[in-house]
Amino acid sequence: MQPSPSFNTLVYALVRHIPRGKVLSYGRVAELLGVPNGARAVGWALSALKYTRVVEPVPWHRVVNAQGRISIKGAPEAAFEQHARLEDEGIVFDERGTLDMSRYLWDPPPPVVAELLRDAQGGRPDADAP
DNA sequence: CAATTGACTTGAT
DNA sequence: TATCAAGCCAATT
């Protein structure tokens, strides 16, 4: 078994919970995981999917930047794919390639996040470790 | 252990 | 509206 899941693992776990047709911003993901300013780290984690083998698929396309725009750089194909997948899920982009965050932003049920963070601590907060 | 990197954010110009 | 700069973070080297 693994030690406490890395930050990346937590990111993947949370992103896997984003429902179809909804999105989350990098900053919001970080915030939910308890790292208010870790937006970049989240981006790093998702970009790492290219090299990391995750058993369960991660709907990486459901994460966009705070402005509601695709934020992938240096990989036009991937960016295009993300845009296509989101439209496939019913999300509408305006002429400038922006989606309405106030409408598509997902608000995760607290229990979901709580459970995620709990598992992160080894599944059992019992083991007090100061 | 220090430097580097990048699918971020925010606030100022 | 578009650019720019400075913070912030985890993983990599």
mmCIF file of C-alpha atoms (C1' of nucleotides) in Angstrom:
data_model
loop_
_atom_site.group_PDB
_atom_site.id
_atom_site.type_symbol
_atom_site.label_atom_id
_atom_site.label_comp_id
_atom_site.label_asym_id
_atom_site.label_seq_id
_atom_site.Cartn_x
_atom_site.Cartn_y
_atom_site.Cartn_z
ATOM 1 C CA MET A 1 0.000 0.000 0.000
ATOM 2 C CA GLN A 2 0.959 3.559 -0.456
ATOM 3 C CA PRO A 3 1.861 6.156 2.082
ATOM 4 C CA SER A 4 -0.375 9.195 2.170
ATOM 5 C CA PRO A 5 -1.505 9.945 -1.348
ATOM 6 C CA SER A 6 0.476 12.639 -3.064
ATOM 7 C CA PHE A 7 -1.131 15.935 -3.932
ATOM 8 C CA ASN A 8 -1.461 14.737 -7.484
ATOM 9 C CA THR A 9 -3.459 11.731 -6.401
ATOM 10 C CA LEU A 10 -5.857 13.939 -4.495
ATOM 11 C CA VAL A 11 -6.292 16.133 -7.525
ATOM 12 C CA TYR A 12 -7.138 13.136 -9.677
ATOM 13 C CA ALA A 13 -9.558 11.823 -7.080
ATOM 14 C CA LEU A 14 -11.452 15.082 -6.877
ATOM 15 C CA VAL A 15 -11.524 15.667 -10.611
ATOM 16 C CA ARG A 16 -12.986 12.204 -11.065
ATOM 17 C CA HIS A 17 -16.010 13.418 -9.127
ATOM 18 C CA ILE A 18 -16.789 16.320 -11.437
ATOM 19 C CA PRO A 19 -20.064 15.429 -13.153
ATOM 20 C CA ARG A 20 -20.661 15.656 -16.874
ATOM 21 C CA GLY A 21 -21.438 19.128 -18.100
ATOM 22 C CA LYS A 22 -19.778 20.759 -15.131
ATOM 23 C CA VAL A 23 -16.327 22.190 -14.596
ATOM 24 C CA LEU A 24 -13.946 23.289 -11.896
ATOM 25 C CA SER A 25 -11.151 25.850 -12.050
ATOM 26 C CA TYR A 26 -7.574 24.965 -11.131
ATOM 27 C CA GLY A 27 -7.719 27.376 -8.254
ATOM 28 C CA ARG A 28 -10.988 25.953 -6.977
ATOM 29 C CA VAL A 29 -9.611 22.403 -7.022
ATOM 30 C CA ALA A 30 -6.605 23.516 -5.023
ATOM 31 C CA GLU A 31 -8.792 25.400 -2.605
ATOM 32 C CA LEU A 32 -11.045 22.407 -2.036
ATOM 33 C CA LEU A 33 -8.006 20.286 -1.308
ATOM 34 C CA GLY A 34 -6.884 22.735 1.324
ATOM 35 C CA VAL A 35 -4.300 24.635 -0.678
ATOM 36 C CA PRO A 36 -5.861 28.033 -1.466
ATOM 37 C CA ASN A 37 -3.026 29.130 -3.717
ATOM 38 C CA GLY A 38 -2.064 25.885 -5.331
ATOM 39 C CA ALA A 39 -3.694 26.445 -8.692
ATOM 40 C CA ARG A 40 -0.422 25.973 -10.521
ATOM 41 C CA ALA A 41 0.244 22.765 -8.689
ATOM 42 C CA VAL A 42 -3.096 21.474 -9.916
ATOM 43 C CA GLY A 43 -2.181 22.341 -13.468
ATOM 44 C CA TRP A 44 1.101 20.577 -12.955
ATOM 45 C CA ALA A 45 -0.694 17.504 -11.698
ATOM 46 C CA LEU A 46 -3.007 17.323 -14.676
ATOM 47 C CA SER A 47 -0.218 17.868 -17.166
ATOM 48 C CA ALA A 48 1.573 14.998 -15.486
ATOM 49 C CA LEU A 49 -1.208 12.683 -16.602
ATOM 50 C CA LYS A 50 0.623 12.416 -19.877
ATOM 51 C CA TYR A 51 3.474 10.600 -18.190
ATOM 52 C CA THR A 52 1.773 9.036 -15.208
ATOM 53 C CA ARG A 53 -0.212 5.858 -15.493
ATOM 54 C CA VAL A 54 -3.453 6.168 -13.595
ATOM 55 C CA VAL A 55 -5.651 3.109 -13.455
ATOM 56 C CA GLU A 56 -8.943 4.951 -13.456
ATOM 57 C CA PRO A 57 -9.487 7.596 -16.119
ATOM 58 C CA VAL A 58 -9.458 11.235 -15.071
ATOM 59 C CA PRO A 59 -11.843 13.678 -16.785
ATOM 60 C CA TRP A 60 -9.075 16.274 -17.024
ATOM 61 C CA HIS A 61 -11.052 18.231 -19.604
ATOM 62 C CA ARG A 62 -13.447 19.382 -16.891
ATOM 63 C CA VAL A 63 -10.856 21.686 -15.394
ATOM 64 C CA VAL A 64 -10.443 25.141 -16.903
ATOM 65 C CA ASN A 65 -8.951 28.398 -15.675
ATOM 66 C CA ALA A 66 -10.779 30.885 -13.488
ATOM 67 C CA GLN A 67 -11.906 32.886 -16.493
ATOM 68 C CA GLY A 68 -13.655 29.920 -18.011
ATOM 69 C CA ARG A 69 -11.137 29.440 -20.783
ATOM 70 C CA ILE A 70 -9.103 26.444 -21.901
ATOM 71 C CA SER A 71 -5.698 26.854 -20.427
ATOM 72 C CA ILE A 72 -3.589 24.159 -22.058
ATOM 73 C CA LYS A 73 -0.387 25.538 -23.537
ATOM 74 C CA GLY A 74 2.044 24.063 -25.995
ATOM 75 C CA ALA A 75 -0.428 21.410 -27.122
ATOM 76 C CA PRO A 76 -3.072 22.806 -29.482
ATOM 77 C CA GLU A 77 -4.428 19.344 -30.135
ATOM 78 C CA ALA A 78 -5.088 18.692 -26.480
ATOM 79 C CA ALA A 79 -6.714 22.094 -26.137
ATOM 80 C CA PHE A 80 -8.950 21.364 -29.080
ATOM 81 C CA GLU A 81 -9.835 18.010 -27.632
ATOM 82 C CA GLN A 82 -10.785 19.572 -24.320
ATOM 83 C CA HIS A 83 -13.014 22.083 -26.046
ATOM 84 C CA ALA A 84 -14.679 19.345 -28.079
ATOM 85 C CA ARG A 85 -15.257 17.113 -25.094
ATOM 86 C CA LEU A 86 -16.847 19.891 -23.093
ATOM 87 C CA GLU A 87 -19.181 20.815 -25.927
ATOM 88 C CA ASP A 88 -20.000 17.149 -26.145
ATOM 89 C CA GLU A 89 -21.185 17.360 -22.576
ATOM 90 C CA GLY A 90 -23.475 20.221 -23.429
ATOM 91 C CA ILE A 91 -21.272 23.105 -22.441
ATOM 92 C CA VAL A 92 -21.590 26.186 -24.621
ATOM 93 C CA PHE A 93 -18.688 28.492 -25.459
ATOM 94 C CA ASP A 94 -19.101 32.062 -26.593
ATOM 95 C CA GLU A 95 -17.451 33.455 -29.731
ATOM 96 C CA ARG A 96 -14.302 34.110 -27.766
ATOM 97 C CA GLY A 97 -13.952 30.551 -26.559
ATOM 98 C CA THR A 98 -15.123 31.264 -23.053
ATOM 99 C CA LEU A 99 -17.661 29.317 -21.039
ATOM 100 C CA ASP A 100 -19.938 30.810 -18.406
ATOM 101 C CA MET A 101 -18.429 29.872 -15.058
ATOM 102 C CA SER A 102 -21.413 31.115 -13.084
ATOM 103 C CA ARG A 103 -23.387 28.496 -14.898
ATOM 104 C CA TYR A 104 -21.086 25.506 -15.285
ATOM 105 C CA LEU A 105 -18.953 25.736 -12.174
ATOM 106 C CA TRP A 106 -19.489 22.667 -10.053
ATOM 107 C CA ASP A 107 -20.031 23.000 -6.332
ATOM 108 C CA PRO A 108 -18.979 19.711 -4.744
ATOM 109 C CA PRO A 109 -21.066 18.340 -1.879
ATOM 110 C CA PRO A 110 -18.999 18.811 1.298
ATOM 111 C CA PRO A 111 -19.201 15.094 2.145
ATOM 112 C CA VAL A 112 -17.427 14.215 -1.057
ATOM 113 C CA VAL A 113 -14.497 16.471 -0.334
ATOM 114 C CA ALA A 114 -14.431 15.429 3.287
ATOM 115 C CA GLU A 115 -14.232 11.781 2.392
ATOM 116 C CA LEU A 116 -11.500 12.522 -0.074
ATOM 117 C CA LEU A 117 -9.388 14.303 2.496
ATOM 118 C CA ARG A 118 -10.072 11.606 5.032
ATOM 119 C CA ASP A 119 -8.791 8.898 2.733
ATOM 120 C CA ALA A 120 -5.789 11.072 2.127
ATOM 121 C CA GLN A 121 -4.770 10.721 5.728
ATOM 122 C CA GLY A 122 -4.507 6.994 5.404
ATOM 123 C CA GLY A 123 -8.187 6.264 5.752
ATOM 124 C CA ARG A 124 -8.038 6.470 9.511
ATOM 125 C CA PRO A 125 -7.570 9.803 11.318
ATOM 126 C CA ASP A 126 -7.249 7.591 14.324
ATOM 127 C CA ALA A 127 -3.519 7.501 14.172
ATOM 128 C CA ASP A 128 -2.744 10.830 15.732
ATOM 129 C CA ALA A 129 0.553 12.014 14.447
ATOM 130 C CA PRO A 130 1.750 15.415 15.515
ATOM 131 C "C1'" DC B 1 18.976 20.897 -0.633
ATOM 132 C "C1'" DA B 2 18.537 24.742 -4.284
ATOM 133 C "C1'" DA B 3 16.949 25.774 -8.783
ATOM 134 C "C1'" DT B 4 13.509 25.105 -12.334
ATOM 135 C "C1'" DT B 5 8.998 24.435 -14.395
ATOM 136 C "C1'" DG B 6 4.121 24.992 -15.568
ATOM 137 C "C1'" DA B 7 -2.936 23.153 -18.251
ATOM 138 C "C1'" DC B 8 -2.901 29.354 -12.330
ATOM 139 C "C1'" DT B 9 -4.543 33.880 -10.113
ATOM 140 C "C1'" DT B 10 -4.956 38.420 -9.078
ATOM 141 C "C1'" DG B 11 -4.162 43.068 -9.176
ATOM 142 C "C1'" DA B 12 -2.015 46.985 -11.550
ATOM 143 C "C1'" DT B 13 -1.036 49.486 -16.076
ATOM 144 C "C1'" DT C 1 -10.002 44.538 -23.285
ATOM 145 C "C1'" DA C 2 -5.114 43.248 -23.367
ATOM 146 C "C1'" DT C 3 -0.447 42.879 -21.109
ATOM 147 C "C1'" DC C 4 2.666 42.406 -17.324
ATOM 148 C "C1'" DA C 5 4.572 41.182 -12.948
ATOM 149 C "C1'" DA C 6 4.676 39.004 -8.741
ATOM 150 C "C1'" DG C 7 2.916 35.457 -5.595
ATOM 151 C "C1'" DC C 8 2.266 30.412 -4.707
ATOM 152 C "C1'" DC C 9 2.775 25.212 -4.949
ATOM 153 C "C1'" DA C 10 4.131 20.435 -5.827
ATOM 154 C "C1'" DA C 11 7.083 17.550 -8.430
ATOM 155 C "C1'" DT C 12 11.518 17.117 -10.948
ATOM 156 C "C1'" DT C 13 16.424 17.462 -11.614
#
